[in-house]
Structure formats: structure tokens, C-alpha cells
Coordinates of C-alpha atoms and ligand atoms in Angstrom, one line a residue:
M1 CA -42.2 -92.5 -33.1
D2 CA -44.8 -89.9 -33.6
L3 CA -43.1 -86.6 -34.2
K4 CA -45.7 -84.8 -32.2
I5 CA -44.9 -86.8 -29.1
V6 CA -41.2 -86.2 -29.5
H7 CA -42.0 -82.5 -29.8
W8 CA -44.1 -82.5 -26.7
S9 CA -41.6 -84.4 -24.7
I10 CA -38.8 -82.0 -25.7
I11 CA -40.9 -79.1 -24.6
G12 CA -41.7 -81.0 -21.4
V13 CA -38.1 -81.7 -20.7
G14 CA -37.3 -78.0 -21.5
L15 CA -40.0 -76.7 -19.1
G16 CA -38.8 -79.1 -16.5
L17 CA -35.3 -77.8 -16.8
V18 CA -36.4 -74.2 -16.6
G19 CA -38.5 -75.1 -13.6
C20 CA -35.5 -76.8 -12.0
V21 CA -33.3 -73.8 -12.6
L22 CA -35.9 -71.5 -11.2
L23 CA -36.3 -73.7 -8.1
I24 CA -32.6 -73.8 -7.6
L25 CA -32.4 -70.1 -7.9
A26 CA -35.2 -69.5 -5.5
A27 CA -33.7 -72.0 -3.0
N28 CA -30.4 -70.2 -3.4
L29 CA -31.9 -66.8 -2.8
A30 CA -33.7 -68.1 0.3
L31 CA -30.5 -69.7 1.5
Q32 CA -28.6 -66.5 0.9
A33 CA -31.3 -64.4 2.7
A34 CA -31.2 -66.9 5.6
D35 CA -27.4 -66.7 5.6
E36 CA -27.5 -62.9 5.7
V37 CA -30.0 -62.9 8.6
S38 CA -27.9 -65.3 10.5
R39 CA -24.8 -63.2 9.8
V40 CA -26.5 -60.2 11.2
T41 CA -27.6 -62.2 14.2
E42 CA -24.1 -63.5 14.6
M43 CA -22.8 -60.0 14.8
F44 CA -25.3 -59.1 17.5
Q45 CA -24.2 -62.2 19.4
G46 CA -20.5 -61.4 18.9
F47 CA -21.1 -57.9 20.2
Q48 CA -22.8 -59.4 23.3
D49 CA -20.1 -62.0 23.8
G50 CA -17.2 -59.4 23.8
K51 CA -15.8 -60.3 20.4
C52 CA -15.7 -56.7 19.1
K53 CA -14.1 -55.7 22.4
S54 CA -11.4 -58.4 22.1
C55 CA -10.3 -57.5 18.6
H56 CA -10.8 -53.7 18.9
P57 CA -9.9 -53.0 22.5
A58 CA -8.8 -49.4 22.1
I59 CA -11.9 -48.3 20.1
W60 CA -14.1 -50.3 22.5
R61 CA -12.7 -48.4 25.5
E62 CA -13.2 -45.1 23.9
W63 CA -16.8 -45.9 22.8
A64 CA -17.7 -47.4 26.2
D65 CA -16.8 -44.1 27.9
S66 CA -18.8 -42.0 25.4
M67 CA -22.3 -40.8 25.6
H68 CA -23.1 -43.0 22.6
A69 CA -22.6 -46.1 24.8
K70 CA -24.8 -44.5 27.5
A71 CA -27.5 -43.1 25.2
W72 CA -30.0 -45.5 26.7
L73 CA -28.9 -45.8 30.3
D74 CA -28.2 -42.0 30.6
E75 CA -30.2 -40.9 33.6
V76 CA -30.8 -37.5 32.1
Y77 CA -32.3 -39.2 29.1
Q78 CA -34.4 -41.7 31.1
A79 CA -35.8 -38.9 33.3
A80 CA -36.9 -36.9 30.3
A81 CA -38.3 -39.9 28.4
K82 CA -40.4 -41.0 31.4
Q83 CA -42.4 -37.8 30.9
I84 CA -43.4 -38.7 27.4
T85 CA -46.4 -41.0 26.9
D86 CA -45.5 -42.4 23.5
R87 CA -41.7 -42.4 24.0
E88 CA -41.4 -45.7 22.0
T89 CA -42.3 -43.8 18.8
K90 CA -41.1 -40.3 19.8
C91 CA -37.8 -40.8 21.6
D92 CA -36.4 -44.3 22.1
Q93 CA -35.7 -44.9 18.4
C94 CA -32.5 -42.7 18.5
H95 CA -31.4 -43.7 21.9
A96 CA -31.4 -47.5 21.2
P97 CA -31.6 -47.7 17.4
Q98 CA -31.4 -50.6 14.9
P99 CA -28.3 -50.4 12.7
I100 CA -28.9 -47.3 10.5
L101 CA -27.3 -48.9 7.4
I102 CA -30.2 -51.4 7.6
T103 CA -33.0 -48.9 8.3
G104 CA -31.5 -46.4 5.9
V105 CA -28.9 -43.7 6.4
G106 CA -30.7 -40.4 6.7
N107 CA -34.1 -42.0 7.6
M108 CA -35.6 -41.7 11.0
P109 CA -34.0 -44.6 13.0
K110 CA -36.1 -47.4 14.4
L111 CA -36.2 -48.8 17.9
R112 CA -34.2 -52.0 18.6
D113 CA -35.8 -54.9 20.4
E114 CA -32.6 -56.3 21.9
Q115 CA -29.5 -54.9 23.6
R116 CA -31.1 -51.5 24.3
E117 CA -28.7 -50.9 27.2
A118 CA -25.9 -50.7 24.6
G119 CA -27.4 -47.4 23.3
V120 CA -25.7 -46.3 20.1
S121 CA -23.5 -49.4 19.7
C122 CA -20.8 -50.3 17.2
L123 CA -23.5 -52.1 15.2
V124 CA -25.7 -49.1 14.9
C125 CA -23.1 -47.2 12.9
H126 CA -21.3 -50.0 11.1
L127 CA -23.4 -53.2 10.5
D128 CA -25.2 -53.6 7.1
A129 CA -28.0 -56.0 6.1
H130 CA -25.5 -58.5 4.8
G131 CA -23.7 -58.8 8.1
A132 CA -20.7 -56.8 6.8
M133 CA -18.8 -54.1 8.7
N134 CA -18.8 -50.8 6.7
G135 CA -16.1 -48.2 7.4
P136 CA -13.3 -46.2 5.8
A137 CA -10.8 -48.2 3.8
A138 CA -9.4 -51.1 6.0
S139 CA -5.8 -52.4 5.9
A140 CA -6.5 -56.0 6.9
E141 CA -9.1 -58.7 6.6
T142 CA -10.6 -60.9 9.3
Y143 CA -12.5 -64.2 9.3
F144 CA -15.1 -62.8 11.7
H145 CA -16.7 -60.2 9.5
A146 CA -16.4 -58.8 5.9
N147 CA -15.0 -55.3 5.6
L148 CA -16.8 -52.9 3.2
T149 CA -15.5 -49.4 2.3
N150 CA -18.3 -46.9 2.3
P151 CA -17.9 -43.2 1.6
I152 CA -20.4 -42.0 4.3
Y153 CA -17.7 -42.4 7.0
T154 CA -15.6 -39.7 5.5
Q155 CA -18.4 -37.4 4.4
P156 CA -18.9 -34.3 6.7
T157 CA -22.4 -34.9 8.1
T158 CA -24.2 -37.9 6.4
L159 CA -23.8 -40.5 9.1
C160 CA -24.1 -38.1 12.1
G161 CA -27.1 -36.3 10.6
T162 CA -29.2 -39.5 10.7
C163 CA -29.7 -38.7 14.5
H164 CA -28.2 -35.2 14.9
G165 CA -30.1 -33.6 12.0
Q166 CA -33.6 -35.0 11.6
Q167 CA -35.8 -32.1 10.5
S168 CA -38.7 -33.3 12.6
V169 CA -36.6 -33.2 15.8
P170 CA -35.1 -29.7 15.9
E171 CA -34.2 -30.1 19.6
H172 CA -31.4 -32.5 18.6
D173 CA -30.2 -30.8 15.4
Q174 CA -26.6 -29.8 15.3
V175 CA -26.3 -30.4 11.5
S176 CA -28.5 -27.5 10.1
S177 CA -26.5 -24.7 11.9
F178 CA -23.3 -26.4 10.8
L179 CA -24.5 -26.5 7.1
N180 CA -25.6 -22.9 7.3
S181 CA -22.1 -21.8 8.3
K182 CA -18.6 -21.3 6.8
F183 CA -18.1 -25.0 7.7
A184 CA -20.3 -26.1 4.8
D185 CA -17.6 -25.4 2.1
G186 CA -14.4 -26.4 4.0
D187 CA -12.9 -29.8 4.9
T188 CA -14.4 -29.6 8.3
S189 CA -16.7 -32.4 9.4
C190 CA -18.4 -33.4 12.7
A191 CA -15.5 -35.8 13.2
T192 CA -12.9 -33.0 12.9
C193 CA -13.8 -31.8 16.4
H194 CA -15.4 -34.9 17.9
M195 CA -13.3 -37.8 16.6
P196 CA -9.6 -36.7 16.7
V197 CA -7.3 -38.4 14.2
V198 CA -5.1 -41.2 15.5
K199 CA -2.7 -43.6 13.8
R200 CA -2.6 -47.0 15.3
L201 CA -3.3 -50.7 14.8
Q202 CA -7.1 -50.7 14.3
S203 CA -7.4 -54.2 15.7
T204 CA -5.3 -56.8 17.5
T205 CA -5.1 -58.8 14.3
S206 CA -4.0 -55.8 12.0
H207 CA -0.5 -55.8 10.6
E208 CA 0.1 -52.1 10.1
S209 CA -0.9 -48.8 11.8
I210 CA -3.3 -46.8 9.8
K211 CA -5.0 -43.4 10.2
G212 CA -8.3 -43.7 12.0
R213 CA -10.3 -41.6 14.4
K214 CA -10.9 -41.8 18.2
H215 CA -14.3 -42.9 19.1
T216 CA -14.6 -40.5 22.0
W217 CA -17.2 -37.9 20.9
R218 CA -16.3 -35.5 23.6
G219 CA -19.0 -32.9 23.9
S220 CA -20.6 -30.8 26.6
R221 CA -19.3 -33.1 29.4
S222 CA -15.7 -32.3 28.5
V223 CA -14.1 -29.3 30.1
A224 CA -11.4 -29.1 27.3
Q225 CA -14.2 -29.1 24.7
L226 CA -16.1 -26.3 26.5
R227 CA -13.0 -24.2 26.9
R228 CA -12.6 -24.3 23.1
A229 CA -16.2 -23.4 22.5
A230 CA -16.0 -19.6 22.6
T231 CA -13.8 -16.6 23.3
V232 CA -14.5 -13.4 25.3
Q233 CA -12.9 -10.0 25.0
L234 CA -13.5 -7.5 27.8
E235 CA -13.2 -3.7 27.5
Y236 CA -14.1 -0.9 29.9
T237 CA -14.7 2.8 29.3
D238 CA -16.6 5.5 31.1
G239 CA -18.8 3.3 33.4
K240 CA -19.5 0.7 30.7
A241 CA -18.1 -2.8 30.5
V242 CA -18.3 -4.4 27.0
A243 CA -18.0 -8.1 26.6
K244 CA -17.5 -9.4 23.1
L245 CA -18.3 -13.1 22.6
R246 CA -17.2 -15.1 19.6
S247 CA -18.4 -18.7 19.0
K248 CA -15.7 -21.2 17.9
T249 CA -18.2 -24.1 17.9
G250 CA -19.1 -26.0 14.7
H251 CA -22.8 -25.5 15.3
I252 CA -25.4 -23.6 17.4
L253 CA -24.0 -22.9 20.9
P254 CA -24.9 -24.4 23.3
G255 CA -25.5 -27.4 21.1
G256 CA -28.2 -29.0 23.3
T257 CA -31.6 -27.5 24.3
L258 CA -31.2 -28.4 28.0
R259 CA -28.0 -26.4 28.3
T260 CA -27.4 -22.8 29.5
I261 CA -24.4 -20.6 29.2
V262 CA -24.3 -17.7 31.6
L263 CA -22.3 -14.6 30.9
E264 CA -21.5 -13.1 34.2
V265 CA -19.9 -9.7 34.8
T266 CA -18.9 -8.8 38.3
L267 CA -17.3 -5.7 39.8
L268 CA -14.8 -6.5 42.6
A269 CA -13.2 -4.0 45.0
S270 CA -9.4 -4.2 45.3
D271 CA -9.8 -6.4 48.4
G272 CA -11.9 -8.8 46.5
T273 CA -15.3 -7.8 47.9
E274 CA -18.0 -8.3 45.3
L275 CA -19.7 -5.0 44.7
Q276 CA -22.0 -5.8 41.8
K277 CA -23.0 -8.8 39.7
Q278 CA -24.9 -9.0 36.4
Q279 CA -25.8 -12.1 34.4
I280 CA -27.2 -12.9 31.0
S281 CA -28.4 -16.4 30.0
I282 CA -27.8 -17.9 26.6
S283 CA -30.0 -20.9 25.8
A284 CA -32.6 -22.5 23.6
E285 CA -35.2 -21.4 26.1
K286 CA -34.2 -17.8 25.7
E287 CA -33.9 -18.2 21.9
N288 CA -30.6 -16.5 21.9
R289 CA -28.1 -19.3 21.1
L290 CA -24.9 -18.3 19.2
L291 CA -24.4 -19.4 15.6
P292 CA -21.0 -20.7 14.4
D293 CA -18.5 -17.8 14.1
E294 CA -21.1 -15.3 15.5
N295 CA -19.7 -12.2 17.2
R296 CA -22.0 -10.8 19.8
T297 CA -21.5 -7.8 22.1
Y298 CA -23.1 -7.2 25.5
T299 CA -22.8 -3.9 27.3
F300 CA -23.1 -3.6 31.1
D301 CA -23.5 -0.4 33.1
I302 CA -20.9 -0.3 35.9
V303 CA -21.2 3.3 37.0
S304 CA -19.8 2.7 40.5
A305 CA -16.4 1.4 39.4
T306 CA -13.4 3.3 40.8
T307 CA -9.7 3.1 40.2
G308 CA -8.2 -0.1 41.5
D309 CA -11.5 -2.1 41.1
T310 CA -11.5 -5.2 39.0
I311 CA -14.1 -6.1 36.4
K312 CA -14.4 -9.8 35.7
A313 CA -16.3 -11.4 32.8
R314 CA -16.9 -15.2 32.9
L315 CA -18.8 -17.7 30.7
I316 CA -20.2 -20.4 32.9
Y317 CA -21.7 -23.7 31.5
Q318 CA -24.7 -25.4 33.0
L319 CA -25.5 -28.9 31.8
T320 CA -29.2 -29.0 33.0
P321 CA -31.4 -26.6 34.8
D322 CA -30.8 -28.6 38.0
T323 CA -26.9 -28.6 37.8
P324 CA -25.8 -27.2 41.2
E325 CA -23.4 -24.3 41.3
P326 CA -20.2 -26.3 42.2
K327 CA -20.8 -28.6 39.1
R328 CA -21.0 -25.7 36.6
I329 CA -18.0 -25.3 34.4
L330 CA -16.0 -22.2 33.9
M331 CA -15.4 -21.9 30.1
V332 CA -13.6 -18.5 29.9
E333 CA -12.6 -15.8 32.3
K334 CA -11.3 -12.3 31.5
T335 CA -10.4 -9.5 33.9
H336 CA -9.9 -5.8 33.6
V337 CA -8.4 -3.5 36.3
V338 CA -10.0 0.0 36.3
R339 CA -7.5 2.8 36.1
Ligands
HEC1 C1 -33.8 -38.1 15.8 C2 -33.2 -38.8 16.9 C3 -33.7 -38.5 18.3 C4 -35.0 -38.6 18.8 C5 -36.3 -38.9 18.1 C6 -34.9 -38.2 20.2 N1 -33.6 -37.9 20.6 FE1 -32.9 -37.3 22.4 N2 -31.0 -37.1 21.6 C7 -30.7 -37.3 20.3 C8 -29.4 -36.8 20.1 C9 -28.6 -36.9 18.7 C10 -28.9 -36.3 21.3 C11 -27.5 -35.6 21.6 C12 -27.5 -34.2 21.0 C13 -28.4 -33.3 21.7 O1 -28.4 -33.2 22.9 O2 -29.1 -32.5 21.0 C14 -30.0 -36.5 22.3 C15 -29.9 -36.0 23.6 C16 -31.0 -36.1 24.5 C17 -30.9 -35.6 25.8 C18 -29.7 -35.0 26.5 C19 -29.1 -36.0 27.4 C20 -27.9 -35.5 28.0 O3 -26.8 -35.6 27.5 O4 -28.0 -34.8 29.1 C21 -32.2 -35.8 26.4 C22 -32.6 -35.5 27.8 C23 -33.0 -36.4 25.3 N3 -32.2 -36.6 24.2 C24 -34.3 -36.7 25.4 C25 -35.2 -37.1 24.4 C26 -36.6 -37.2 24.5 C27 -37.4 -37.0 25.8 C28 -37.1 -37.6 23.3 C29 -38.5 -37.8 22.8 C30 -39.4 -36.6 23.1 C31 -35.9 -37.7 22.4 N4 -34.8 -37.4 23.1 C32 -36.0 -38.0 21.1 C33 -31.5 -37.9 19.3 C34 -32.8 -38.1 19.4
HEC2 C1 -11.0 -61.7 15.0 C2 -10.9 -60.3 15.1 C3 -12.1 -59.4 14.9 C4 -13.3 -59.4 15.5 C5 -13.8 -60.4 16.5 C6 -14.0 -58.2 15.1 N1 -13.2 -57.5 14.2 FE1 -13.6 -55.8 13.3 N2 -11.9 -55.8 12.2 C7 -10.9 -56.7 12.4 C8 -9.8 -56.4 11.4 C9 -8.5 -57.2 11.3 C10 -10.2 -55.3 10.7 C11 -9.4 -54.5 9.7 C12 -8.5 -53.5 10.6 C13 -7.5 -52.7 9.8 O1 -8.0 -52.1 8.8 O2 -6.4 -52.7 10.2 C14 -11.6 -54.9 11.3 C15 -12.3 -53.8 10.8 C16 -13.5 -53.4 11.4 C17 -14.2 -52.2 10.9 C18 -13.8 -51.3 9.8 C19 -14.3 -51.9 8.5 C20 -13.8 -51.1 7.3 O3 -14.0 -51.6 6.2 O4 -13.3 -50.0 7.5 C21 -15.3 -52.1 11.7 C22 -16.3 -51.1 11.7 C23 -15.3 -53.3 12.6 N3 -14.1 -54.0 12.4 C24 -16.2 -53.5 13.6 C25 -16.3 -54.6 14.4 C26 -17.4 -55.0 15.3 C27 -18.6 -54.1 15.5 C28 -17.1 -56.2 15.8 C29 -18.0 -57.0 16.7 C30 -19.3 -57.4 16.1 C31 -15.8 -56.6 15.2 N4 -15.4 -55.7 14.4 C32 -15.2 -57.8 15.5 C33 -11.0 -57.8 13.2 C34 -12.0 -58.2 14.1
HEC3 C1 -27.8 -43.6 15.6 C2 -27.9 -42.3 16.1 C3 -26.7 -41.5 16.2 C4 -25.7 -41.3 15.3 C5 -25.6 -41.9 13.9 C6 -24.7 -40.4 15.9 N1 -25.1 -40.0 17.1 FE1 -24.1 -38.8 18.4 N2 -25.5 -39.1 19.8 C7 -26.7 -39.8 19.7 C8 -27.5 -39.8 20.9 C9 -28.8 -40.5 21.1 C10 -26.7 -39.0 21.8 C11 -27.1 -38.6 23.2 C12 -26.8 -39.5 24.3 C13 -27.2 -39.0 25.6 O1 -26.7 -38.0 26.1 O2 -28.2 -39.5 26.1 C14 -25.5 -38.6 21.1 C15 -24.5 -37.8 21.7 C16 -23.4 -37.3 21.0 C17 -22.5 -36.3 21.5 C18 -22.6 -35.7 22.8 C19 -21.6 -36.2 23.8 C20 -21.7 -35.4 25.1 O3 -20.9 -35.8 26.0 O4 -22.4 -34.4 25.2 C21 -21.6 -36.0 20.5 C22 -20.5 -35.0 20.5 C23 -22.0 -36.8 19.3 N3 -23.1 -37.5 19.7 C24 -21.4 -36.7 18.1 C25 -21.7 -37.5 17.0 C26 -21.0 -37.5 15.8 C27 -19.8 -36.7 15.5 C28 -21.6 -38.4 15.0 C29 -21.2 -38.9 13.6 C30 -19.8 -39.5 13.5 C31 -22.7 -39.0 15.7 N4 -22.7 -38.4 16.9 C32 -23.6 -40.0 15.2 C33 -27.1 -40.5 18.5 C34 -26.3 -40.7 17.4
HEC4 C1 -21.7 -43.0 16.1 C2 -21.2 -43.9 15.1 C3 -20.1 -44.8 15.4 C4 -20.1 -45.8 16.5 C5 -21.1 -46.0 17.6 C6 -18.9 -46.6 16.3 N1 -18.2 -46.1 15.2 FE1 -16.5 -46.9 14.4 N2 -16.4 -45.4 13.1 C7 -17.3 -44.4 12.9 C8 -16.8 -43.4 12.0 C9 -17.4 -42.1 11.5 C10 -15.5 -44.0 11.5 C11 -14.6 -43.3 10.4 C12 -13.4 -42.7 11.1 C13 -12.4 -42.3 10.1 O1 -12.6 -41.4 9.3 O2 -11.3 -42.9 10.2 C14 -15.3 -45.2 12.2 C15 -14.2 -46.1 12.0 C16 -14.1 -47.3 12.6 C17 -13.0 -48.3 12.3 C18 -11.9 -48.1 11.3 C19 -10.7 -47.5 12.0 C20 -10.9 -46.0 12.2 O3 -10.7 -45.5 13.3 O4 -11.1 -45.3 11.2 C21 -13.2 -49.3 13.1 C22 -12.3 -50.6 13.2 C23 -14.4 -49.1 13.9 N3 -14.9 -47.8 13.6 C24 -14.9 -49.9 14.9 C25 -15.9 -49.6 15.8 C26 -16.2 -50.4 17.0 C27 -15.5 -51.7 17.4 C28 -17.2 -49.7 17.6 C29 -17.9 -50.1 19.0 C30 -16.9 -50.3 20.1 C31 -17.5 -48.5 16.8 N4 -16.7 -48.5 15.7 C32 -18.5 -47.6 17.1 C33 -18.5 -44.3 13.6 C34 -18.9 -45.0 14.7
HEC5 C1 -15.3 -26.6 15.2 C2 -15.5 -27.7 16.1 C3 -16.8 -28.4 16.0 C4 -17.4 -29.0 14.9 C5 -17.0 -28.9 13.5 C6 -18.6 -29.7 15.5 N1 -18.7 -29.5 16.8 FE1 -20.0 -30.4 18.1 N2 -19.2 -29.4 19.6 C7 -18.1 -28.5 19.6 C8 -17.9 -27.9 20.9 C9 -16.8 -26.9 21.2 C10 -18.9 -28.4 21.7 C11 -19.2 -28.0 23.2 C12 -20.1 -26.9 23.3 C13 -21.5 -27.2 23.1 O1 -22.0 -28.1 23.9 O2 -22.2 -26.8 22.2 C14 -19.7 -29.3 20.9 C15 -20.8 -30.0 21.4 C16 -21.5 -31.0 20.6 C17 -22.6 -31.8 21.1 C18 -23.1 -31.8 22.6 C19 -24.2 -30.8 22.7 C20 -24.8 -30.8 24.1 O3 -25.4 -29.8 24.4 O4 -24.6 -31.8 24.8 C21 -23.1 -32.5 20.1 C22 -24.2 -33.5 20.2 C23 -22.3 -32.2 18.9 N3 -21.4 -31.2 19.3 C24 -22.5 -32.8 17.7 C25 -21.8 -32.3 16.5 C26 -22.2 -32.7 15.2 C27 -23.3 -33.7 14.8 C28 -21.4 -32.0 14.3 C29 -21.4 -32.0 12.8 C30 -22.6 -31.4 12.2 C31 -20.5 -31.2 15.2 N4 -20.8 -31.4 16.5 C32 -19.5 -30.4 14.7 C33 -17.3 -28.3 18.5 C34 -17.6 -28.7 17.2

């Protein structure tokens, strides 16, 4: 045989082999990609069909009662978003987002096409592009989804900051004021106050109870949370009432831009008759919100006070400008009897 032909045929076979390998690799990658897409789709389907609910009933119940579950259906949100002409690019992307591990933690979230009514769902915080559930270290495995340990769940603000700390959306930023406070150096995280620690079986198929966190995210609609938000000290001397406020909140207070806290100081006669009332509003609109740990003193002239009268200082929380008086929440009350 001609040596040259042998040579060429060896090269031919070689090239063919390389081609085959490349083809197989490409096909594999395509299959893998298709598999990953279908795993992501499967998780969305599973969420819809109640699979997450059936294996994680406790976490589901907590989430379902939280504002994250209502982030899209929330009437206050829908009323505000209706006023915005390009709401699909300016508002909706955080109130019904795609999974943030897919669009990029820290990046501006993107609007989801399906399941918008589920708002900030389980998948938004946990599902990655491979169809795996990311979280803190798990104690068990499941056939339904892969578990992946990811440090962002135990970092102070990384996850939350994706929606609560976008620089371009200062109205919804609780993270900047947190990071500019004493909380920046400690062990405190957003979860410390909004996801209390609980030890339990994290799913119906887990074998042991492990430390996790409640998915409740109690905020401004929780009376208990509001009563922890600030303290007031009241003093009275020579016709002046002095109210000293101290914020105990992890961020700017009130945290949302729709909210108002009213400091109300009243003078009451010994029979309870109201003699005088003065109010100061604290809100984003007034540009006088309290920073974490801030002490602030307000002085009120109460020249007409006589022995036996009572001075009362109250902090009252108003969710929106239209919240009627009976629905406003009393955060703190202090009284002083004039001697
Ligand atoms: C970067 C993500 C993001 C974008 C964009 C965004 N929001 Fe929000 N929105 C949030 C977060 C986080 C909260 C809860 C914290 C807060 O109130 O600051 C919230 C809360 C609200 C609330 C309060 C609802 C309640 O609890 O009473 C309203 C109203 C609202 N958003 C309207 C809008 C409107 C209108 C737009 C568009 C102009 C918009 N949001 C754009 C993230 C976002
Ligand atoms: C067949 C039962 C089952 C179903 C269905 C299921 N899970 Fe799980 N899941 C588990 C088990 C078991 C663990 C591990 C729990 C433990 O650590 O004890 C787990 C862990 C997790 C974790 C933590 C992962 C980690 O590494 O920390 C997340 C997040 C999660 N599941 C979300 C979901 C969501 C969202 C759905 C619905 C799409 C879902 N699960 C459906 C059984 C299930
Ligand atoms: C994907 C976006 C997103 C992420 C991530 C996110 N949130 Fe939210 N969060 C929202 C939106 C949107 C709302 C407002 C829902 C509404 O009132 O319409 C909200 C509301 C809240 C509230 C207000 C509840 C109330 O009743 O006033 C708290 C508290 C909260 N989030 C805490 C957290 C914490 C803590 C984290 C991190 C573990 C976090 N959020 C992560 C989007 C997000
Ligand atoms: C706003 C983001 C957010 C949403 C929405 C969310 N989670 Fe989580 N999830 C977290 C964080 C943060 C942790 C880490 C808590 C910790 O440190 O233990 C966590 C932890 C978990 C764990 C591990 C056990 C634990 O408590 O640590 C499971 C399981 C889990 N989530 C399931 C779910 C399911 C199911 C849903 C929907 C019903 C859901 N999560 C919705 C943020 C979220
Ligand atoms: C030291 C406890 C503490 C820490 C830490 C903390 N918060 Fe809060 N948060 C509160 C209290 C108390 C309230 C209720 C008062 C208010 O609405 O501002 C609140 C309210 C909220 C609200 C509701 C605001 C509104 O107007 O509806 C959101 C959203 C929120 N926090 C998000 C966060 C995020 C994100 C972090 C992390 C950067 C965080 N919180 C850290 C105590 C804390």
C-alpha cells in the first residue's frame, strides 16, 4: 500500500474521531442544558402543584402569611403601581421577580412571566439555574430537588439587599442605613429581627431537627415589632415637657416611605379632660426619619399645666396616609403627673 494513503487515512480517522468526540460533547452539553431548563420548569410546576407545601408545611404556612407571599396581590402595592405608566420596568420586577440566583444576586431583579400572584415566592429566594435549592447547610436529602449550601443565606444583607437595597430605588432601601450603623460590625443581620431562629424538622421527610429560621418577616404590620421599634422617655420641668426618643430599629425608622410615626403630647386635667394636644410627624415626606440608635429630643411648651394634671406622650404608627384613626397603632405611651 502507498504510505501516503495510509497516512491520509490515519489522519482521516483521527479527524473523524475528534469530530465524533466534539459532537458527543456538544450533544451532551445541549442535553444537560435542556435537562437544567426542564428541572427549573419542574420546580415551578412543583410549586404550583403544592409540592413545596406538602414537604415544607410549616415554612409554607409562615411564608403564605407574610408580605412576601402578597408582594404582588397587596392592594396597597397595586394601587400605587397603577399610577405608574411604565410599571413593568419600574416596579413589577421586585414585586413578582424571577429567581434572583438566576438573574444574579445583587442585580436588579427581572419581572416573571408566570405565577405573578405568588409574589416573592420560595423559588425567588432559593432556586438556581440548575434547578437546585440553595440554602444553609441541610441535614437530609430528597429525590425531588438537589440541596446546595450557599453562604449568602447566612450573610447579613446580601440576599435581602437584592430588593431592599438597590441604589437606584432609595424608597425601598433599608440596607444602606443598616450598613451605616453599629450593626455593620456585629453579628446582627436582617434575619436577626425578621426571621427568628427555630429548631425543628425542616421538612416532613427530614430525620432530625436542625436550627433554621421562621419565614415570617414581621414588619410594620406587626404590633409586637412596632412596640420594639423605639423607646420614649418623658420629663417635665417648668412648663416644658421633654420627650426623648430612641430608635431600636435596625434601619431608618419608619422603614417605608409611605409610613408616618406621630409623636403626640397631650395635657389632661385630673378628670381626664383633654386640655392641650401637640403633634410632630416623623416620615420620609418630612425628611426627619430616625437613624438606627439615634437619640432625638423634642421639647413642648405646656405653660398651662397645674398640679394634678397628667402629661401623656405617645408614639402612634400610621401605615399609609389614608389609615383611619382606629387602625393606627400605639407603639409607646409614657405619662407624667404634674406635682
Ligand atoms: C428594587 C426592588 C423594588 C422596586 C423596583 C419597586 N419596589 Fe416597591 N417594594 C420593594 C420592597 C423591598 C418593599 C418593602 C420595603 C419597603 O416598603 O420599603 C416594597 C414595598 C412597596 C410598597 C408598600 C406596600 C405596603 O406594604 O404597604 C408600595 C406601595 C410599593 N412598594 C410600590 C412600588 C412602586 C409604585 C414601584 C415602582 C415605582 C415599586 N414599588 C418598585 C421593592 C421594590
Ligand atoms: C419530597 C419532599 C420535598 C419536596 C417536594 C420539596 N422539598 Fe425542599 N427539602 C426536602 C428535604 C428533605 C430537605 C432537607 C431538609 C433538612 O435539612 O432537614 C429540603 C431542603 C430544602 C431547602 C434547603 C436547601 C439547603 O441546602 O439548605 C430549600 C430551600 C427547599 N427545600 C425548598 C423547596 C421548595 C421551594 C420546594 C418546592 C419547589 C421543595 N423544597 C420541595 C424535601 C422536599
Ligand atoms: C426578591 C425581592 C426580595 C427579597 C430578596 C427580599 N424581599 Fe423582603 N420584600 C420584598 C417586597 C417586594 C416586599 C413588599 C411587599 C408588599 O408590601 O407589597 C417585601 C417586604 C418585606 C418586609 C415587610 C413586611 C411587612 O409586613 O411590612 C420585611 C420585614 C422584609 N421584606 C424582610 C426581608 C428580609 C429580612 C429579606 C432577606 C432575608 C428579604 N426581605 C428579602 C422583596 C424582597
Ligand atoms: C425572601 C427570601 C426567602 C423566601 C421567599 C423563602 N425563603 Fe427559605 N430561606 C431564606 C433564608 C434567608 C434562609 C436561611 C435561614 C437560616 O439562616 O437558617 C432560608 C432557609 C430555608 C430552608 C432551610 C431551613 C431553615 O429554616 O434554615 C428551607 C427548607 C427553606 N428556606 C424553604 C423555603 C420554602 C419552602 C419557601 C416558600 C414557602 C421559602 N423557603 C421562601 C429565605 C427565603
Ligand atoms: C434590630 C432589629 C432589626 C434589624 C436588624 C432589621 N430590622 Fe427591619 N424592622 C425592625 C422593626 C422594629 C421594624 C418595624 C418598624 C418599621 O417599620 O420601621 C422593621 C421594619 C422593616 C420593614 C418594613 C418597613 C415598612 O415600612 O413597612 C422592612 C421592609 C424591613 N424592616 C427590612 C429589613 C431589612 C432588609 C433589614 C436588614 C438590612 C432589617 N430590616 C433589619 C427591626 C429590625
